[in-house]
Amino acid sequence: MPRVPHRVAVIAPSPVSMFNLAIPELLFEKVEVDGGRGYEVVVCTPDPGPVATTGGLALHIDRGLDSVRDADTVVVAGTGHRYAPDPRTIDAVREAAAADRRVTSICSGAFVLAEAGLLDGRSATTYWQLADELRERHPSLDLQGDVLYVQDGQVLTSSGYAAGIDMCLHMIRTDYGAAVANEVARLSLVAPVRPGGQTQFTQTPLPPERGTACADTRGWAMRNLDKPLTLTDLARHAGVSVRTLTRRFHAESGVSPLQWLLHQRIERAKELLETTTLPMDQVARSCGLGSADSLRAHLVRRTGLTPSAYRAQYSRLGTGPTEVSSSVA
């Protein structure tokens, strides 16, 4: 039997952010699983036809909110009108949540979910410049203002702009695994999946990269995660002193070189646990964490799960061992 694509309905509240609206289609439509489409994305709005955008243009959207009834995931794009959203949109997202569908928002779309009552008592986030406004208007939600995205049960909210990309990649990883999500990230020329503060994985996310001086060294390190890389190794590759490397690295990535390296090693370990049946010691060596004990300590600290529990919960593999390269590129 052919795989039935996961259905995604993206709601465009007027005036809608064109950037927000484009993110789900651009990422979800790149997913292929077993030779078929992983997702089917439709864009809908309360009144099909011309829809105003925050940039002053108009988009023509053919589909109405009846598309939400058939969706497995609902995404509410950001809007310039944060108050008094269309009652039909409120009803649509409430019905989706009541049916245990995954309901999400990008940027100011969180105001729509909040007005619908979906964020009451939940952890949530939005674009940092709107955080105080959302908190004051909806004091019953637990606003996380310093994260990329938050998952609380079946409800996800993301911060502004590119954080919507991180949230969509997280959903792809949840649905189809790390290998698929990382392939979509590569095809889209964006960073691999970054954790965003979801309730089960309480980790401070990596901030967006803000420069390219150390990009070659970051790429080289990603291809050599199985090796015991040191600050001196990284500085030597970059052709600068350790002090200069540390300063530049922090300016570009927001963290120290070794913090960044540990994050990538753990992400690599999670991918191997999801996509291979390699023994834990080999997983640890392949991502540069050394031993199964070290892998266990870091993964429990990062996710709250032991390696075996993580594999049991997230494995996307059939049977039989899988040969892997030390490179994630």
Short mmCIF file of C-alpha atoms in Angstrom, two decimals:
data_model
loop_
_atom_site.label_atom_id
_atom_site.label_comp_id
_atom_site.label_asym_id
_atom_site.label_seq_id
_atom_site.Cartn_x
_atom_site.Cartn_y
_atom_site.Cartn_z
CA MET A 1 0.00 0.00 0.00
CA PRO A 2 1.36 3.49 -0.83
CA ARG A 3 2.11 5.74 2.12
CA VAL A 4 -0.59 8.34 2.83
CA PRO A 5 1.12 11.74 3.15
CA HIS A 6 0.84 13.59 6.44
CA ARG A 7 -1.64 16.40 5.76
CA VAL A 8 -0.67 19.95 6.75
CA ALA A 9 -3.08 22.89 6.64
CA VAL A 10 -1.43 26.32 6.82
CA ILE A 11 -3.85 29.05 7.86
CA ALA A 12 -3.24 32.54 6.46
CA PRO A 13 -4.79 35.15 8.79
CA SER A 14 -5.07 38.53 7.05
CA PRO A 15 -2.75 40.38 6.77
CA VAL A 16 -0.42 37.42 6.66
CA SER A 17 3.38 37.30 6.72
CA MET A 18 4.52 35.98 3.34
CA PHE A 19 7.73 34.63 4.85
CA ASN A 20 5.85 32.71 7.55
CA LEU A 21 3.41 31.39 4.97
CA ALA A 22 6.17 30.06 2.72
CA ILE A 23 8.15 28.17 5.36
CA PRO A 24 5.92 25.07 5.82
CA GLU A 25 5.46 24.48 2.09
CA LEU A 26 9.16 24.96 1.31
CA LEU A 27 10.27 22.43 3.96
CA PHE A 28 7.46 19.86 4.15
CA GLU A 29 7.24 19.47 0.39
CA LYS A 30 10.90 18.41 0.26
CA VAL A 31 10.22 15.31 2.38
CA GLU A 32 10.30 12.01 0.55
CA VAL A 33 9.82 8.72 2.40
CA ASP A 34 10.00 5.30 0.74
CA GLY A 35 9.82 6.97 -2.67
CA GLY A 36 6.66 8.91 -1.87
CA ARG A 37 5.64 12.29 -0.51
CA GLY A 38 5.91 12.65 3.23
CA TYR A 39 3.52 15.59 3.44
CA GLU A 40 0.67 17.19 1.55
CA VAL A 41 0.50 20.93 2.25
CA VAL A 42 -2.50 23.17 1.61
CA VAL A 43 -2.80 26.88 2.36
CA CYS A 44 -6.21 28.09 3.48
CA THR A 45 -7.97 31.19 4.79
CA PRO A 46 -11.42 32.12 6.10
CA ASP A 47 -12.43 33.89 2.87
CA PRO A 48 -10.82 32.31 -0.21
CA GLY A 49 -9.61 34.85 -2.73
CA PRO A 50 -7.27 37.81 -2.35
CA VAL A 51 -5.61 37.92 1.08
CA ALA A 52 -3.65 40.96 2.24
CA THR A 53 -0.06 40.53 3.39
CA THR A 54 1.96 42.48 5.92
CA GLY A 55 4.10 43.73 3.03
CA GLY A 56 1.18 45.43 1.30
CA LEU A 57 0.75 42.86 -1.45
CA ALA A 58 -2.19 40.52 -1.99
CA LEU A 59 -2.03 36.75 -2.36
CA HIS A 60 -4.75 34.66 -3.98
CA ILE A 61 -5.63 31.67 -1.79
CA ASP A 62 -8.17 29.22 -3.15
CA ARG A 63 -8.84 27.01 -0.15
CA GLY A 64 -11.16 27.70 2.78
CA LEU A 65 -10.94 26.54 6.37
CA ASP A 66 -12.68 23.26 5.58
CA SER A 67 -9.14 22.09 4.73
CA VAL A 68 -8.35 22.17 8.46
CA ARG A 69 -10.83 19.37 9.17
CA ASP A 70 -8.76 16.90 7.13
CA ALA A 71 -5.37 18.01 8.44
CA ASP A 72 -3.03 16.08 10.71
CA THR A 73 -1.09 19.27 11.49
CA VAL A 74 -2.35 22.86 11.49
CA VAL A 75 0.07 25.78 11.17
CA VAL A 76 -1.09 29.35 11.86
CA ALA A 77 1.15 31.84 10.11
CA GLY A 78 2.07 35.20 11.59
CA THR A 79 -0.26 38.12 11.07
CA GLY A 80 -0.22 41.88 11.39
CA HIS A 81 -3.55 41.82 13.24
CA ARG A 82 -2.80 40.13 16.53
CA TYR A 83 -6.07 40.99 18.25
CA ALA A 84 -9.60 39.79 17.53
CA PRO A 85 -8.74 37.10 14.97
CA ASP A 86 -11.49 35.87 12.67
CA PRO A 87 -13.92 33.75 14.75
CA ARG A 88 -13.90 31.12 12.02
CA THR A 89 -10.15 30.69 12.46
CA ILE A 90 -10.61 30.42 16.22
CA ASP A 91 -13.23 27.72 15.74
CA ALA A 92 -11.06 25.83 13.25
CA VAL A 93 -8.01 25.62 15.52
CA ARG A 94 -10.15 24.74 18.53
CA GLU A 95 -11.77 21.88 16.63
CA ALA A 96 -8.37 20.65 15.46
CA ALA A 97 -7.02 20.69 19.02
CA ALA A 98 -10.12 18.93 20.34
CA ALA A 99 -9.54 16.21 17.73
CA ASP A 100 -5.97 15.81 19.06
CA ARG A 101 -4.42 17.22 15.90
CA ARG A 102 -1.05 18.92 16.11
CA VAL A 103 -1.66 22.69 16.20
CA THR A 104 1.24 25.09 15.72
CA SER A 105 2.02 28.74 15.12
CA ILE A 106 4.83 30.79 13.67
CA CYS A 107 5.73 34.19 15.13
CA SER A 108 2.60 36.27 15.91
CA GLY A 109 0.38 33.33 15.00
CA ALA A 110 0.73 32.49 18.72
CA PHE A 111 -1.76 35.28 19.43
CA VAL A 112 -4.38 33.36 17.42
CA LEU A 113 -3.75 30.19 19.44
CA ALA A 114 -3.87 32.20 22.66
CA GLU A 115 -7.15 33.86 21.72
CA ALA A 116 -8.53 30.38 21.02
CA GLY A 117 -7.57 29.33 24.55
CA LEU A 118 -5.10 26.71 23.35
CA LEU A 119 -2.18 28.20 25.27
CA ASP A 120 -3.89 28.50 28.66
CA GLY A 121 -1.63 26.81 31.18
CA ARG A 122 0.86 25.81 28.49
CA SER A 123 4.43 26.80 27.74
CA ALA A 124 4.64 28.89 24.58
CA THR A 125 6.77 31.45 22.76
CA THR A 126 6.54 34.11 20.08
CA TYR A 127 8.77 36.70 18.42
CA TRP A 128 10.84 38.29 21.17
CA GLN A 129 9.62 41.83 20.43
CA LEU A 130 6.04 40.64 21.00
CA ALA A 131 6.75 38.54 24.09
CA ASP A 132 5.76 41.11 26.72
CA GLU A 133 2.63 41.94 24.77
CA LEU A 134 1.57 38.30 24.59
CA ARG A 135 2.36 37.76 28.29
CA GLU A 136 0.34 40.80 29.36
CA ARG A 137 -2.64 39.89 27.17
CA HIS A 138 -2.62 36.21 28.17
CA PRO A 139 -1.11 35.88 31.67
CA SER A 140 -2.31 32.28 32.03
CA LEU A 141 0.31 30.98 29.58
CA ASP A 142 3.91 30.21 30.55
CA LEU A 143 5.84 32.37 28.11
CA GLN A 144 9.33 31.14 27.20
CA GLY A 145 10.90 34.24 25.71
CA ASP A 146 14.42 32.96 25.07
CA VAL A 147 13.87 29.89 22.91
CA LEU A 148 13.40 29.14 19.23
CA TYR A 149 10.24 27.10 19.66
CA VAL A 150 8.31 25.29 22.37
CA GLN A 151 6.38 22.04 22.25
CA ASP A 152 3.79 21.44 24.97
CA GLY A 153 1.88 18.30 24.11
CA GLN A 154 0.32 18.61 20.66
CA VAL A 155 0.71 22.41 20.60
CA LEU A 156 3.87 24.04 19.24
CA THR A 157 4.75 27.71 18.99
CA SER A 158 7.82 29.28 17.43
CA SER A 159 9.58 32.59 17.69
CA GLY A 160 9.87 34.87 14.67
CA TYR A 161 11.33 34.52 11.22
CA ALA A 162 13.81 31.63 10.85
CA ALA A 163 12.67 29.99 14.10
CA GLY A 164 9.70 28.77 12.08
CA ILE A 165 12.19 26.79 10.00
CA ASP A 166 13.60 25.19 13.15
CA MET A 167 10.12 24.26 14.34
CA CYS A 168 9.17 22.69 11.00
CA LEU A 169 12.41 20.70 10.92
CA HIS A 170 11.65 19.53 14.46
CA MET A 171 8.22 18.32 13.31
CA ILE A 172 9.78 16.51 10.34
CA ARG A 173 12.23 14.85 12.70
CA THR A 174 9.41 13.83 15.03
CA ASP A 175 7.41 12.36 12.14
CA TYR A 176 10.15 10.77 10.04
CA GLY A 177 13.43 10.83 11.99
CA ALA A 178 16.69 12.75 12.11
CA ALA A 179 18.08 11.52 8.79
CA VAL A 180 15.07 12.79 6.85
CA ALA A 181 15.02 16.11 8.72
CA ASN A 182 18.74 16.67 8.19
CA GLU A 183 18.40 15.88 4.49
CA VAL A 184 15.65 18.50 4.20
CA ALA A 185 17.91 20.96 6.03
CA ARG A 186 20.71 20.25 3.55
CA LEU A 187 18.39 20.65 0.55
CA SER A 188 17.11 23.92 2.02
CA LEU A 189 20.62 25.23 2.80
CA VAL A 190 19.78 25.79 6.47
CA ALA A 191 21.29 24.56 9.73
CA PRO A 192 20.47 21.01 10.89
CA VAL A 193 17.72 20.45 13.43
CA ARG A 194 18.20 22.63 16.51
CA PRO A 195 16.35 21.83 19.74
CA GLY A 196 14.05 24.62 20.78
CA GLY A 197 13.05 24.17 24.40
CA GLN A 198 10.28 21.58 24.10
CA THR A 199 9.08 20.34 27.48
CA GLN A 200 10.64 16.88 27.27
CA PHE A 201 14.05 18.18 26.15
CA THR A 202 14.87 21.11 28.40
CA GLN A 203 17.92 22.46 26.64
CA THR A 204 19.02 25.97 25.74
CA PRO A 205 19.00 26.04 21.92
CA LEU A 206 21.87 27.22 19.81
CA PRO A 207 21.25 30.76 18.56
CA PRO A 208 21.32 31.41 14.81
CA GLU A 209 24.76 31.64 13.24
CA ARG A 210 25.68 35.23 12.45
CA GLY A 211 28.85 35.02 10.37
CA THR A 212 30.94 32.96 7.98
CA ALA A 213 34.57 33.41 9.08
CA CYS A 214 34.50 30.07 10.93
CA ALA A 215 32.08 28.34 8.54
CA ASP A 216 34.79 26.19 6.90
CA THR A 217 36.06 25.09 10.29
CA ARG A 218 32.55 24.24 11.48
CA GLY A 219 32.02 22.17 8.35
CA TRP A 220 35.36 20.41 8.82
CA ALA A 221 34.51 19.64 12.44
CA MET A 222 31.14 18.20 11.41
CA ARG A 223 32.96 15.86 9.02
CA ASN A 224 35.34 14.75 11.78
CA LEU A 225 33.10 14.33 14.79
CA ASP A 226 34.50 10.84 15.42
CA LYS A 227 37.92 12.34 16.16
CA PRO A 228 39.01 13.80 19.55
CA LEU A 229 39.01 17.42 18.37
CA THR A 230 40.49 20.06 20.65
CA LEU A 231 40.48 23.84 20.64
CA THR A 232 44.00 23.68 19.22
CA ASP A 233 42.83 21.46 16.37
CA LEU A 234 40.02 23.85 15.51
CA ALA A 235 42.28 26.89 15.69
CA ARG A 236 44.90 25.19 13.53
CA HIS A 237 42.31 24.42 10.86
CA ALA A 238 41.06 28.01 10.96
CA GLY A 239 44.62 29.33 10.78
CA VAL A 240 44.24 31.54 13.85
CA SER A 241 45.14 31.47 17.52
CA VAL A 242 42.92 29.71 20.06
CA ARG A 243 41.99 33.09 21.52
CA THR A 244 41.01 34.51 18.13
CA LEU A 245 39.07 31.39 17.23
CA THR A 246 37.15 31.49 20.50
CA ARG A 247 36.27 35.16 20.03
CA ARG A 248 35.16 34.72 16.40
CA PHE A 249 33.32 31.49 17.11
CA HIS A 250 31.32 33.02 19.92
CA ALA A 251 30.52 36.10 17.83
CA GLU A 252 29.18 33.91 15.00
CA SER A 253 27.47 31.05 16.83
CA GLY A 254 26.69 32.53 20.26
CA VAL A 255 28.53 29.75 22.12
CA SER A 256 32.11 28.64 22.66
CA PRO A 257 33.72 26.23 20.16
CA LEU A 258 33.60 23.33 22.62
CA GLN A 259 29.95 23.98 23.52
CA TRP A 260 29.08 23.98 19.83
CA LEU A 261 31.11 20.82 19.27
CA LEU A 262 29.38 18.97 22.12
CA HIS A 263 25.98 19.99 20.74
CA GLN A 264 26.88 18.57 17.32
CA ARG A 265 28.21 15.33 18.84
CA ILE A 266 24.98 14.77 20.74
CA GLU A 267 22.88 15.55 17.67
CA ARG A 268 24.96 13.06 15.70
CA ALA A 269 24.46 10.44 18.43
CA LYS A 270 20.69 10.99 18.33
CA GLU A 271 20.68 10.52 14.57
CA LEU A 272 22.66 7.28 14.86
CA LEU A 273 20.33 5.99 17.57
CA GLU A 274 17.36 6.73 15.33
CA THR A 275 18.76 5.35 12.09
CA THR A 276 21.08 2.45 13.01
CA THR A 277 21.29 -0.58 15.27
CA LEU A 278 24.91 0.07 16.14
CA PRO A 279 26.00 -0.90 19.69
CA MET A 280 26.15 1.99 22.13
CA ASP A 281 29.95 1.99 22.33
CA GLN A 282 30.15 2.30 18.55
CA VAL A 283 27.58 5.10 18.51
CA ALA A 284 29.64 6.91 21.14
CA ARG A 285 32.89 6.49 19.17
CA SER A 286 31.27 7.51 15.87
CA CYS A 287 30.19 10.85 17.26
CA GLY A 288 33.29 11.50 19.36
CA LEU A 289 31.74 10.97 22.81
CA GLY A 290 34.22 8.21 23.60
CA SER A 291 32.30 5.58 25.57
CA ALA A 292 28.79 4.31 26.18
CA ASP A 293 28.95 5.76 29.70
CA SER A 294 29.79 9.20 28.34
CA LEU A 295 27.03 8.91 25.72
CA ARG A 296 24.55 7.97 28.42
CA ALA A 297 25.53 10.85 30.70
CA HIS A 298 25.28 13.49 27.97
CA LEU A 299 22.04 12.15 26.48
CA VAL A 300 20.29 11.87 29.84
CA ARG A 301 21.36 15.41 30.68
CA ARG A 302 20.16 16.67 27.28
CA THR A 303 16.95 14.71 26.76
CA GLY A 304 16.08 12.97 30.01
CA LEU A 305 16.32 9.61 28.19
CA THR A 306 18.97 6.91 28.24
CA PRO A 307 20.37 5.91 24.83
CA SER A 308 18.35 2.68 24.80
CA ALA A 309 15.16 4.52 25.79
CA TYR A 310 15.80 7.18 23.16
CA ARG A 311 16.31 4.50 20.48
CA ALA A 312 13.18 2.65 21.56
CA GLN A 313 11.12 5.82 21.32
CA TYR A 314 12.53 7.38 18.15
CA SER A 315 14.02 4.58 16.05
CA ARG A 316 12.96 4.69 12.38
CA LEU A 317 14.91 1.57 11.45
CA GLY A 318 13.90 -1.94 10.54
CA THR A 319 16.26 -4.78 11.36
CA GLY A 320 19.95 -5.36 10.76
CA PRO A 321 23.04 -3.26 11.47
CA THR A 322 23.83 -0.25 9.33
CA GLU A 323 27.24 0.97 8.24
CA VAL A 324 27.72 4.68 8.86
CA SER A 325 30.27 7.32 8.02
CA SER A 326 31.76 9.63 10.61
CA SER A 327 30.50 12.57 8.54
CA VAL A 328 27.08 14.15 8.94
CA ALA A 329 27.47 16.21 5.79
#
